[in-house]
Amino acid sequence: MRNKVKELRARHNYTQSDLGKLVGATRQTIGMIEKGDYAPSVLLALKIAKALRVDLEELFWIEGEDE
Amino acid sequence: MIMERFLRSPFTMSVFLIGLAVIYSMSIVLEQRNNMTTIIFVAYAIFVIIYFGTMVYFNRKFPDRKIRILTFIPYELKEEDEGHQYITYRACRKVYIYYYFAIPAAIVAVSLFRKVELLPVITLTVLGIGQYFIFWSEVKKLYE
């Protein structure tokens, strides 16, 4: 699974900690998601999408499929 | 946070384990107490005091990140959110696989060298250090 969390987070000028606080996760978890080391739960993914004001499909997608 | 990393580090736990093993081994090897055993015992006691003293200080300074002193959950387990839980799951899985092979190997080693009096305690200590090292190798991903 790939994602645009880092890019969109930067666009909002959020640090990993800021985003973590908004969605109830730690900075480390946000970092792992950005690196693709961890696929978040649907609930956390939805919270991140909401915090970054985008649709879920715009934020996360399956590798090999069109962005 | 350096203080929290020290308190929750698997390497700190290794020091506790090695200290106990050294104290036990010396009590077996040396028939009488000498200065060396006293020094090691006192050093271990100081380490224990420093460790728990640091924990009390940390809990006062950061009440929102309190570490429970009396708990059945090892201090190195961090499960603040689902990302931490995932890393803990991966680390525990690795440790399980490690013990799956290490325990039979340890039994064979102890049986083969039955005459080595300290081998059981050395084996247990090595197993424990291996466990902490494998756990750390996974948990360090949180800080990379």
Short mmCIF file of C-alpha atoms in Angstrom, two decimals:
data_model
loop_
_atom_site.label_atom_id
_atom_site.label_comp_id
_atom_site.label_asym_id
_atom_site.label_seq_id
_atom_site.Cartn_x
_atom_site.Cartn_y
_atom_site.Cartn_z
CA MET A 1 0.00 0.00 0.00
CA ARG A 2 1.31 3.47 -0.84
CA ASN A 3 0.31 6.83 0.52
CA LYS A 4 0.67 10.58 0.26
CA VAL A 5 0.59 11.33 3.98
CA LYS A 6 4.00 13.00 4.07
CA GLU A 7 3.24 15.20 1.07
CA LEU A 8 -0.17 16.33 2.31
CA ARG A 9 1.07 16.78 5.87
CA ALA A 10 3.77 19.11 4.56
CA ARG A 11 1.16 21.00 2.55
CA HIS A 12 -0.73 21.70 5.77
CA ASN A 13 2.49 22.59 7.60
CA TYR A 14 1.89 19.89 10.17
CA THR A 15 4.70 18.08 11.90
CA GLN A 16 4.35 14.36 12.51
CA SER A 17 3.52 15.17 16.14
CA ASP A 18 0.84 17.67 15.08
CA LEU A 19 -0.84 15.15 12.83
CA GLY A 20 -0.46 12.47 15.48
CA LYS A 21 -2.24 14.66 18.03
CA LEU A 22 -5.05 15.40 15.57
CA VAL A 23 -5.72 11.72 14.93
CA GLY A 24 -4.82 10.27 18.33
CA ALA A 25 -1.63 8.51 17.25
CA THR A 26 2.03 8.84 18.15
CA ARG A 27 4.66 10.61 16.06
CA GLN A 28 6.38 7.25 15.54
CA THR A 29 3.24 5.69 14.07
CA ILE A 30 2.78 8.58 11.63
CA GLY A 31 6.44 8.16 10.65
CA MET A 32 6.00 4.43 10.02
CA ILE A 33 2.88 5.08 7.91
CA GLU A 34 4.72 7.67 5.82
CA LYS A 35 7.58 5.28 5.18
CA GLY A 36 5.17 2.52 4.23
CA ASP A 37 6.37 0.33 7.11
CA TYR A 38 2.91 0.15 8.62
CA ALA A 39 -0.54 -0.06 7.04
CA PRO A 40 -2.91 1.74 9.42
CA SER A 41 -6.31 0.45 10.47
CA VAL A 42 -9.32 1.70 8.50
CA LEU A 43 -10.27 3.88 11.47
CA LEU A 44 -6.87 5.57 11.67
CA ALA A 45 -6.67 5.95 7.89
CA LEU A 46 -10.08 7.68 7.90
CA LYS A 47 -8.99 9.97 10.72
CA ILE A 48 -5.82 10.92 8.85
CA ALA A 49 -7.79 11.58 5.66
CA LYS A 50 -10.20 13.76 7.61
CA ALA A 51 -7.36 15.67 9.31
CA LEU A 52 -5.70 16.30 5.94
CA ARG A 53 -9.06 17.12 4.34
CA VAL A 54 -8.87 14.61 1.48
CA ASP A 55 -10.70 11.47 0.44
CA LEU A 56 -9.30 8.19 1.65
CA GLU A 57 -8.57 6.97 -1.91
CA GLU A 58 -6.55 10.09 -2.55
CA LEU A 59 -4.41 9.43 0.48
CA PHE A 60 -3.90 5.65 0.33
CA TRP A 61 -3.83 3.35 -2.67
CA ILE A 62 -2.64 -0.11 -3.58
CA GLU A 63 0.76 -0.31 -5.24
CA GLY A 64 0.52 -0.89 -8.99
CA GLU A 65 -2.86 0.73 -9.27
CA ASP A 66 -3.34 4.21 -10.66
CA GLU A 67 -2.99 7.08 -8.21
CA MET B 1 13.25 11.39 25.44
CA ILE B 2 16.51 9.99 26.77
CA MET B 3 15.20 9.24 30.27
CA GLU B 4 12.25 7.24 28.97
CA ARG B 5 14.44 5.39 26.50
CA PHE B 6 16.80 4.41 29.33
CA LEU B 7 13.91 3.22 31.50
CA ARG B 8 12.26 1.25 28.70
CA SER B 9 15.41 -0.02 26.99
CA PRO B 10 15.85 -3.77 26.60
CA PHE B 11 19.55 -3.13 27.23
CA THR B 12 18.80 -1.74 30.69
CA MET B 13 16.88 -4.96 31.35
CA SER B 14 19.94 -6.91 30.18
CA VAL B 15 22.01 -5.18 32.86
CA PHE B 16 19.53 -6.36 35.52
CA LEU B 17 19.80 -9.91 34.20
CA ILE B 18 23.57 -9.95 33.84
CA GLY B 19 23.94 -8.47 37.33
CA LEU B 20 21.84 -11.22 38.86
CA ALA B 21 23.75 -13.89 36.93
CA VAL B 22 27.12 -12.48 38.05
CA ILE B 23 26.02 -12.30 41.70
CA TYR B 24 24.71 -15.87 41.59
CA SER B 25 27.82 -17.16 39.79
CA MET B 26 30.17 -15.52 42.28
CA SER B 27 28.26 -16.98 45.20
CA ILE B 28 28.75 -20.43 43.66
CA VAL B 29 32.38 -20.03 42.61
CA LEU B 30 33.68 -18.29 45.72
CA GLU B 31 33.28 -20.18 48.93
CA GLN B 32 33.72 -17.12 51.07
CA ARG B 33 32.56 -13.58 50.57
CA ASN B 34 35.37 -11.29 49.54
CA ASN B 35 35.74 -7.66 48.52
CA MET B 36 34.91 -8.42 44.90
CA THR B 37 31.51 -9.95 45.72
CA THR B 38 30.72 -7.02 48.01
CA ILE B 39 31.65 -4.50 45.28
CA ILE B 40 29.52 -6.27 42.67
CA PHE B 41 26.58 -6.59 45.07
CA VAL B 42 26.80 -2.90 46.04
CA ALA B 43 27.15 -1.84 42.37
CA TYR B 44 24.04 -3.85 41.53
CA ALA B 45 22.12 -2.33 44.43
CA ILE B 46 23.17 1.17 43.30
CA PHE B 47 22.02 0.42 39.76
CA VAL B 48 18.62 -0.76 41.02
CA ILE B 49 18.26 2.37 43.17
CA ILE B 50 19.27 4.63 40.25
CA TYR B 51 16.83 2.86 37.93
CA PHE B 52 13.80 3.13 40.17
CA GLY B 53 14.85 6.59 41.39
CA THR B 54 14.92 7.73 37.76
CA MET B 55 11.49 6.19 37.25
CA VAL B 56 10.02 8.05 40.23
CA TYR B 57 11.61 11.31 38.98
CA PHE B 58 10.31 10.69 35.46
CA ASN B 59 6.79 10.02 36.73
CA ARG B 60 6.82 13.28 38.70
CA LYS B 61 8.22 15.30 35.80
CA PHE B 62 5.98 13.78 33.15
CA PRO B 63 2.74 12.75 34.86
CA ASP B 64 1.04 12.29 31.48
CA ARG B 65 3.61 9.64 30.49
CA LYS B 66 3.74 7.81 33.80
CA ILE B 67 5.38 4.39 33.91
CA ARG B 68 3.68 2.04 36.36
CA ILE B 69 6.28 0.77 38.82
CA LEU B 70 4.28 -2.22 40.05
CA THR B 71 3.06 -3.98 36.95
CA PHE B 72 3.14 -7.40 35.28
CA ILE B 73 3.79 -5.76 31.92
CA PRO B 74 7.53 -5.44 31.17
CA TYR B 75 8.71 -1.83 31.10
CA GLU B 76 10.07 -2.16 27.55
CA LEU B 77 6.63 -2.81 26.09
CA LYS B 78 5.33 0.44 24.61
CA GLU B 79 1.76 0.19 23.41
CA GLU B 80 0.57 3.77 23.21
CA ASP B 81 -1.28 3.34 19.93
CA GLU B 82 -1.86 0.87 17.11
CA GLY B 83 1.57 1.52 15.54
CA HIS B 84 3.31 0.64 18.80
CA GLN B 85 1.07 -2.41 19.21
CA TYR B 86 2.05 -3.56 15.73
CA ILE B 87 5.77 -3.24 16.51
CA THR B 88 5.26 -5.07 19.81
CA TYR B 89 3.42 -7.85 17.96
CA ARG B 90 6.29 -8.15 15.47
CA ALA B 91 8.91 -8.12 18.24
CA CYS B 92 7.06 -10.74 20.33
CA ARG B 93 6.65 -12.95 17.26
CA LYS B 94 10.40 -12.82 16.61
CA VAL B 95 11.15 -13.60 20.25
CA TYR B 96 8.75 -16.60 20.13
CA ILE B 97 10.52 -17.98 17.06
CA TYR B 98 13.86 -17.44 18.78
CA TYR B 99 12.80 -19.39 21.88
CA TYR B 100 11.27 -22.12 19.73
CA PHE B 101 14.80 -23.05 18.66
CA ALA B 102 16.89 -21.68 21.51
CA ILE B 103 15.26 -23.64 24.36
CA PRO B 104 15.85 -27.10 22.84
CA ALA B 105 19.39 -26.02 21.89
CA ALA B 106 19.99 -24.84 25.46
CA ILE B 107 18.73 -28.14 26.90
CA VAL B 108 21.09 -30.07 24.62
CA ALA B 109 24.02 -27.82 25.58
CA VAL B 110 23.33 -28.18 29.32
CA SER B 111 22.97 -31.96 28.99
CA LEU B 112 26.21 -32.28 27.03
CA PHE B 113 28.25 -30.22 29.46
CA ARG B 114 26.64 -31.34 32.69
CA LYS B 115 29.89 -30.98 34.61
CA VAL B 116 30.11 -27.25 34.04
CA GLU B 117 28.46 -26.02 37.20
CA LEU B 118 27.67 -22.53 35.94
CA LEU B 119 26.41 -23.58 32.53
CA PRO B 120 22.67 -23.48 33.42
CA VAL B 121 22.88 -19.90 34.69
CA ILE B 122 25.13 -18.86 31.78
CA THR B 123 22.69 -20.46 29.33
CA LEU B 124 19.69 -18.73 30.88
CA THR B 125 21.52 -15.41 30.82
CA VAL B 126 22.50 -15.82 27.17
CA LEU B 127 18.91 -16.77 26.30
CA GLY B 128 17.66 -13.66 28.11
CA ILE B 129 20.17 -11.35 26.44
CA GLY B 130 19.20 -12.86 23.07
CA GLN B 131 15.56 -12.14 23.82
CA TYR B 132 16.27 -8.51 24.70
CA PHE B 133 18.46 -8.08 21.62
CA ILE B 134 15.82 -9.50 19.26
CA PHE B 135 13.11 -7.40 20.89
CA TRP B 136 15.27 -4.28 20.54
CA SER B 137 16.08 -5.04 16.88
CA GLU B 138 12.36 -4.65 16.12
CA VAL B 139 11.48 -1.85 18.54
CA LYS B 140 14.31 0.38 17.26
CA LYS B 141 12.23 0.85 14.09
CA LEU B 142 10.09 3.24 16.10
CA TYR B 143 13.05 5.58 16.48
CA GLU B 144 14.55 5.35 12.98
#
